[in-house]
Amino acid sequence: MKLIDEWRGCLRFLSVQANVIGIAISTTYATLYSQLKENFPPTYMAILTGVVFVAGIVGRLISQSPKAGDS
């Protein structure tokens, strides 16, 4: 396994940010009190988390290298 050249700056990548958000959403939902979970049905949470992870896949597929002239 070989890391990408820019591995130290990975937190700037949309794919990494989306995955972190998806993990945070699912973990937060799992730790909510049952009274709060009644306001957010599991189906909606599954759809929301799925959309975030799909955004991570799209973020991985698009070029995230800086354009010429950008610093």
mmCIF file of N, CA and C in Angstrom:
data_model
loop_
_atom_site.group_PDB
_atom_site.id
_atom_site.type_symbol
_atom_site.label_atom_id
_atom_site.label_comp_id
_atom_site.label_asym_id
_atom_site.label_seq_id
_atom_site.Cartn_x
_atom_site.Cartn_y
_atom_site.Cartn_z
ATOM 1 N N MET A 1 0.851 -1.168 0.000
ATOM 2 C CA MET A 1 0.000 0.000 0.000
ATOM 3 C C MET A 1 0.896 1.230 0.000
ATOM 4 N N LYS A 2 0.553 2.183 -0.852
ATOM 5 C CA LYS A 2 1.324 3.411 -0.958
ATOM 6 C C LYS A 2 0.401 4.592 -0.722
ATOM 7 N N LEU A 3 0.828 5.501 0.151
ATOM 8 C CA LEU A 3 0.026 6.690 0.430
ATOM 9 C C LEU A 3 0.153 7.688 -0.710
ATOM 10 N N ILE A 4 -0.864 8.534 -0.847
ATOM 11 C CA ILE A 4 -0.789 9.597 -1.846
ATOM 12 C C ILE A 4 0.248 10.617 -1.386
ATOM 13 N N ASP A 5 0.754 11.410 -2.331
ATOM 14 C CA ASP A 5 1.799 12.374 -2.009
ATOM 15 C C ASP A 5 1.332 13.430 -1.009
ATOM 16 N N GLU A 6 0.067 13.822 -1.086
ATOM 17 C CA GLU A 6 -0.456 14.890 -0.236
ATOM 18 C C GLU A 6 -1.179 14.356 0.995
ATOM 19 N N TRP A 7 -0.753 13.244 1.548
ATOM 20 C CA TRP A 7 -1.491 12.611 2.632
ATOM 21 C C TRP A 7 -1.573 13.479 3.872
ATOM 22 N N ARG A 8 -0.621 14.346 4.105
ATOM 23 C CA ARG A 8 -0.654 15.187 5.306
ATOM 24 C C ARG A 8 -1.723 16.273 5.226
ATOM 25 N N GLY A 9 -2.142 16.611 4.041
ATOM 26 C CA GLY A 9 -3.187 17.611 3.866
ATOM 27 C C GLY A 9 -4.541 16.996 3.572
ATOM 28 N N CYS A 10 -4.742 15.750 3.990
ATOM 29 C CA CYS A 10 -5.958 15.020 3.611
ATOM 30 C C CYS A 10 -7.231 15.638 4.176
ATOM 31 N N LEU A 11 -7.146 16.407 5.233
ATOM 32 C CA LEU A 11 -8.360 16.994 5.800
ATOM 33 C C LEU A 11 -8.961 18.067 4.896
ATOM 34 N N ARG A 12 -8.225 18.501 3.890
ATOM 35 C CA ARG A 12 -8.764 19.467 2.927
ATOM 36 C C ARG A 12 -9.578 18.785 1.844
ATOM 37 N N PHE A 13 -9.477 17.471 1.713
ATOM 38 C CA PHE A 13 -10.162 16.746 0.647
ATOM 39 C C PHE A 13 -11.644 16.588 0.971
ATOM 40 N N LEU A 14 -12.485 16.843 -0.015
ATOM 41 C CA LEU A 14 -13.925 16.702 0.160
ATOM 42 C C LEU A 14 -14.295 15.279 0.561
ATOM 43 N N SER A 15 -13.606 14.302 0.015
ATOM 44 C CA SER A 15 -13.940 12.911 0.325
ATOM 45 C C SER A 15 -13.693 12.597 1.799
ATOM 46 N N VAL A 16 -12.630 13.113 2.357
ATOM 47 C CA VAL A 16 -12.323 12.871 3.765
ATOM 48 C C VAL A 16 -13.303 13.646 4.648
ATOM 49 N N GLN A 17 -13.591 14.878 4.285
ATOM 50 C CA GLN A 17 -14.526 15.688 5.068
ATOM 51 C C GLN A 17 -15.909 15.053 5.091
ATOM 52 N N ALA A 18 -16.369 14.553 3.956
ATOM 53 C CA ALA A 18 -17.693 13.917 3.894
ATOM 54 C C ALA A 18 -17.725 12.658 4.749
ATOM 55 N N ASN A 19 -16.672 11.878 4.721
ATOM 56 C CA ASN A 19 -16.639 10.662 5.535
ATOM 57 C C ASN A 19 -16.617 10.994 7.027
ATOM 58 N N VAL A 20 -15.901 12.024 7.411
ATOM 59 C CA VAL A 20 -15.877 12.442 8.818
ATOM 60 C C VAL A 20 -17.268 12.899 9.255
ATOM 61 N N ILE A 21 -17.944 13.656 8.408
ATOM 62 C CA ILE A 21 -19.302 14.108 8.725
ATOM 63 C C ILE A 21 -20.252 12.918 8.829
ATOM 64 N N GLY A 22 -20.128 11.964 7.911
ATOM 65 C CA GLY A 22 -20.974 10.774 7.962
ATOM 66 C C GLY A 22 -20.769 9.966 9.229
ATOM 67 N N ILE A 23 -19.535 9.822 9.648
ATOM 68 C CA ILE A 23 -19.239 9.111 10.898
ATOM 69 C C ILE A 23 -19.813 9.874 12.084
ATOM 70 N N ALA A 24 -19.667 11.197 12.071
ATOM 71 C CA ALA A 24 -20.188 12.007 13.173
ATOM 72 C C ALA A 24 -21.709 11.914 13.257
ATOM 73 N N ILE A 25 -22.379 11.949 12.112
ATOM 74 C CA ILE A 25 -23.850 11.863 12.106
ATOM 75 C C ILE A 25 -24.316 10.525 12.665
ATOM 76 N N SER A 26 -23.730 9.442 12.172
ATOM 77 C CA SER A 26 -24.191 8.122 12.611
ATOM 78 C C SER A 26 -23.844 7.858 14.073
ATOM 79 N N THR A 27 -22.690 8.318 14.522
ATOM 80 C CA THR A 27 -22.304 8.129 15.919
ATOM 81 C C THR A 27 -23.183 8.963 16.844
ATOM 82 N N THR A 28 -23.449 10.194 16.450
ATOM 83 C CA THR A 28 -24.304 11.053 17.265
ATOM 84 C C THR A 28 -25.702 10.468 17.385
ATOM 85 N N TYR A 29 -26.239 9.981 16.285
ATOM 86 C CA TYR A 29 -27.584 9.393 16.317
ATOM 87 C C TYR A 29 -27.622 8.165 17.221
ATOM 88 N N ALA A 30 -26.576 7.377 17.178
ATOM 89 C CA ALA A 30 -26.537 6.159 17.990
ATOM 90 C C ALA A 30 -26.500 6.478 19.485
ATOM 91 N N THR A 31 -25.978 7.655 19.844
ATOM 92 C CA THR A 31 -25.854 7.987 21.262
ATOM 93 C C THR A 31 -26.982 8.890 21.773
ATOM 94 N N LEU A 32 -27.930 9.255 20.923
ATOM 95 C CA LEU A 32 -29.041 10.106 21.356
ATOM 96 C C LEU A 32 -29.967 9.364 22.314
ATOM 97 N N TYR A 33 -30.614 10.118 23.155
ATOM 98 C CA TYR A 33 -31.641 9.545 24.021
ATOM 99 C C TYR A 33 -32.815 9.078 23.163
ATOM 100 N N SER A 34 -33.525 8.105 23.646
ATOM 101 C CA SER A 34 -34.632 7.549 22.856
ATOM 102 C C SER A 34 -35.717 8.592 22.591
ATOM 103 N N GLN A 35 -35.907 9.555 23.502
ATOM 104 C CA GLN A 35 -36.899 10.605 23.283
ATOM 105 C C GLN A 35 -36.501 11.474 22.091
ATOM 106 N N LEU A 36 -35.224 11.740 21.922
ATOM 107 C CA LEU A 36 -34.768 12.542 20.792
ATOM 108 C C LEU A 36 -34.816 11.748 19.490
ATOM 109 N N LYS A 37 -34.571 10.452 19.565
ATOM 110 C CA LYS A 37 -34.612 9.610 18.365
ATOM 111 C C LYS A 37 -36.013 9.555 17.757
ATOM 112 N N GLU A 38 -37.030 9.763 18.582
ATOM 113 C CA GLU A 38 -38.399 9.755 18.063
ATOM 114 C C GLU A 38 -38.621 10.890 17.064
ATOM 115 N N ASN A 39 -37.890 11.979 17.205
ATOM 116 C CA ASN A 39 -38.021 13.118 16.289
ATOM 117 C C ASN A 39 -37.272 12.906 14.982
ATOM 118 N N PHE A 40 -36.323 11.999 14.966
ATOM 119 C CA PHE A 40 -35.517 11.708 13.770
ATOM 120 C C PHE A 40 -35.629 10.221 13.457
ATOM 121 N N PRO A 41 -36.571 9.841 12.610
ATOM 122 C CA PRO A 41 -36.753 8.422 12.290
ATOM 123 C C PRO A 41 -35.486 7.803 11.691
ATOM 124 N N PRO A 42 -35.262 6.532 11.949
ATOM 125 C CA PRO A 42 -34.076 5.856 11.425
ATOM 126 C C PRO A 42 -33.978 5.913 9.901
ATOM 127 N N THR A 43 -35.109 5.913 9.223
ATOM 128 C CA THR A 43 -35.086 5.979 7.761
ATOM 129 C C THR A 43 -34.463 7.278 7.285
ATOM 130 N N TYR A 44 -34.838 8.388 7.911
ATOM 131 C CA TYR A 44 -34.270 9.688 7.529
ATOM 132 C C TYR A 44 -32.778 9.750 7.833
ATOM 133 N N MET A 45 -32.406 9.198 8.972
ATOM 134 C CA MET A 45 -30.981 9.213 9.322
ATOM 135 C C MET A 45 -30.174 8.350 8.355
ATOM 136 N N ALA A 46 -30.739 7.220 7.936
ATOM 137 C CA ALA A 46 -30.048 6.363 6.974
ATOM 138 C C ALA A 46 -29.892 7.071 5.634
ATOM 139 N N ILE A 47 -30.928 7.771 5.201
ATOM 140 C CA ILE A 47 -30.852 8.506 3.933
ATOM 141 C C ILE A 47 -29.834 9.625 4.027
ATOM 142 N N LEU A 48 -29.867 10.388 5.119
ATOM 143 C CA LEU A 48 -28.917 11.483 5.306
ATOM 144 C C LEU A 48 -27.481 10.984 5.329
ATOM 145 N N THR A 49 -27.231 9.927 6.068
ATOM 146 C CA THR A 49 -25.883 9.370 6.145
ATOM 147 C C THR A 49 -25.454 8.823 4.789
ATOM 148 N N GLY A 50 -26.358 8.176 4.080
ATOM 149 C CA GLY A 50 -26.037 7.670 2.747
ATOM 150 C C GLY A 50 -25.677 8.777 1.778
ATOM 151 N N VAL A 51 -26.412 9.884 1.823
ATOM 152 C CA VAL A 51 -26.118 11.023 0.948
ATOM 153 C C VAL A 51 -24.734 11.590 1.256
ATOM 154 N N VAL A 52 -24.401 11.686 2.524
ATOM 155 C CA VAL A 52 -23.088 12.215 2.901
ATOM 156 C C VAL A 52 -21.978 11.292 2.398
ATOM 157 N N PHE A 53 -22.153 9.992 2.535
ATOM 158 C CA PHE A 53 -21.125 9.070 2.059
ATOM 159 C C PHE A 53 -21.037 9.048 0.529
ATOM 160 N N VAL A 54 -22.151 9.230 -0.154
ATOM 161 C CA VAL A 54 -22.106 9.355 -1.621
ATOM 162 C C VAL A 54 -21.330 10.618 -2.007
ATOM 163 N N ALA A 55 -21.521 11.698 -1.254
ATOM 164 C CA ALA A 55 -20.742 12.916 -1.500
ATOM 165 C C ALA A 55 -19.252 12.638 -1.320
ATOM 166 N N GLY A 56 -18.915 11.775 -0.386
ATOM 167 C CA GLY A 56 -17.514 11.384 -0.202
ATOM 168 C C GLY A 56 -16.972 10.632 -1.400
ATOM 169 N N ILE A 57 -17.790 9.774 -1.979
ATOM 170 C CA ILE A 57 -17.362 9.044 -3.178
ATOM 171 C C ILE A 57 -17.168 10.008 -4.341
ATOM 172 N N VAL A 58 -18.111 10.922 -4.515
ATOM 173 C CA VAL A 58 -17.988 11.917 -5.587
ATOM 174 C C VAL A 58 -16.758 12.781 -5.350
ATOM 175 N N GLY A 59 -16.535 13.159 -4.101
ATOM 176 C CA GLY A 59 -15.356 13.955 -3.776
ATOM 177 C C GLY A 59 -14.062 13.233 -4.079
ATOM 178 N N ARG A 60 -14.074 11.943 -3.969
ATOM 179 C CA ARG A 60 -12.871 11.161 -4.279
ATOM 180 C C ARG A 60 -12.645 11.077 -5.782
ATOM 181 N N LEU A 61 -13.713 11.130 -6.558
ATOM 182 C CA LEU A 61 -13.596 10.980 -8.004
ATOM 183 C C LEU A 61 -13.197 12.272 -8.706
ATOM 184 N N ILE A 62 -13.550 13.433 -8.133
ATOM 185 C CA ILE A 62 -13.196 14.686 -8.798
ATOM 186 C C ILE A 62 -11.797 15.120 -8.387
ATOM 187 N N SER A 63 -11.157 15.858 -9.269
ATOM 188 C CA SER A 63 -9.809 16.339 -8.988
ATOM 189 C C SER A 63 -9.852 17.381 -7.891
ATOM 190 N N GLN A 64 -8.987 17.230 -6.905
ATOM 191 C CA GLN A 64 -8.939 18.173 -5.795
ATOM 192 C C GLN A 64 -7.589 18.868 -5.718
ATOM 193 N N SER A 65 -6.823 18.767 -6.772
ATOM 194 C CA SER A 65 -5.523 19.441 -6.774
ATOM 195 C C SER A 65 -5.726 20.915 -7.029
ATOM 196 N N PRO A 66 -4.885 21.758 -6.440
ATOM 197 C CA PRO A 66 -5.051 23.207 -6.648
ATOM 198 C C PRO A 66 -4.794 23.600 -8.098
ATOM 199 N N LYS A 67 -5.543 24.594 -8.560
ATOM 200 C CA LYS A 67 -5.365 25.095 -9.911
ATOM 201 C C LYS A 67 -4.100 25.945 -9.974
ATOM 202 N N ALA A 68 -3.587 26.147 -11.167
ATOM 203 C CA ALA A 68 -2.415 27.006 -11.344
ATOM 204 C C ALA A 68 -2.751 28.413 -10.856
ATOM 205 N N GLY A 69 -1.891 28.967 -10.041
ATOM 206 C CA GLY A 69 -2.119 30.306 -9.521
ATOM 207 C C GLY A 69 -2.754 30.318 -8.152
ATOM 208 N N ASP A 70 -3.382 29.202 -7.723
ATOM 209 C CA ASP A 70 -3.954 29.121 -6.382
ATOM 210 C C ASP A 70 -2.869 28.759 -5.395
ATOM 211 N N SER A 71 -2.940 29.347 -4.234
ATOM 212 C CA SER A 71 -1.932 29.035 -3.206
ATOM 213 C C SER A 71 -2.544 28.295 -2.067
#
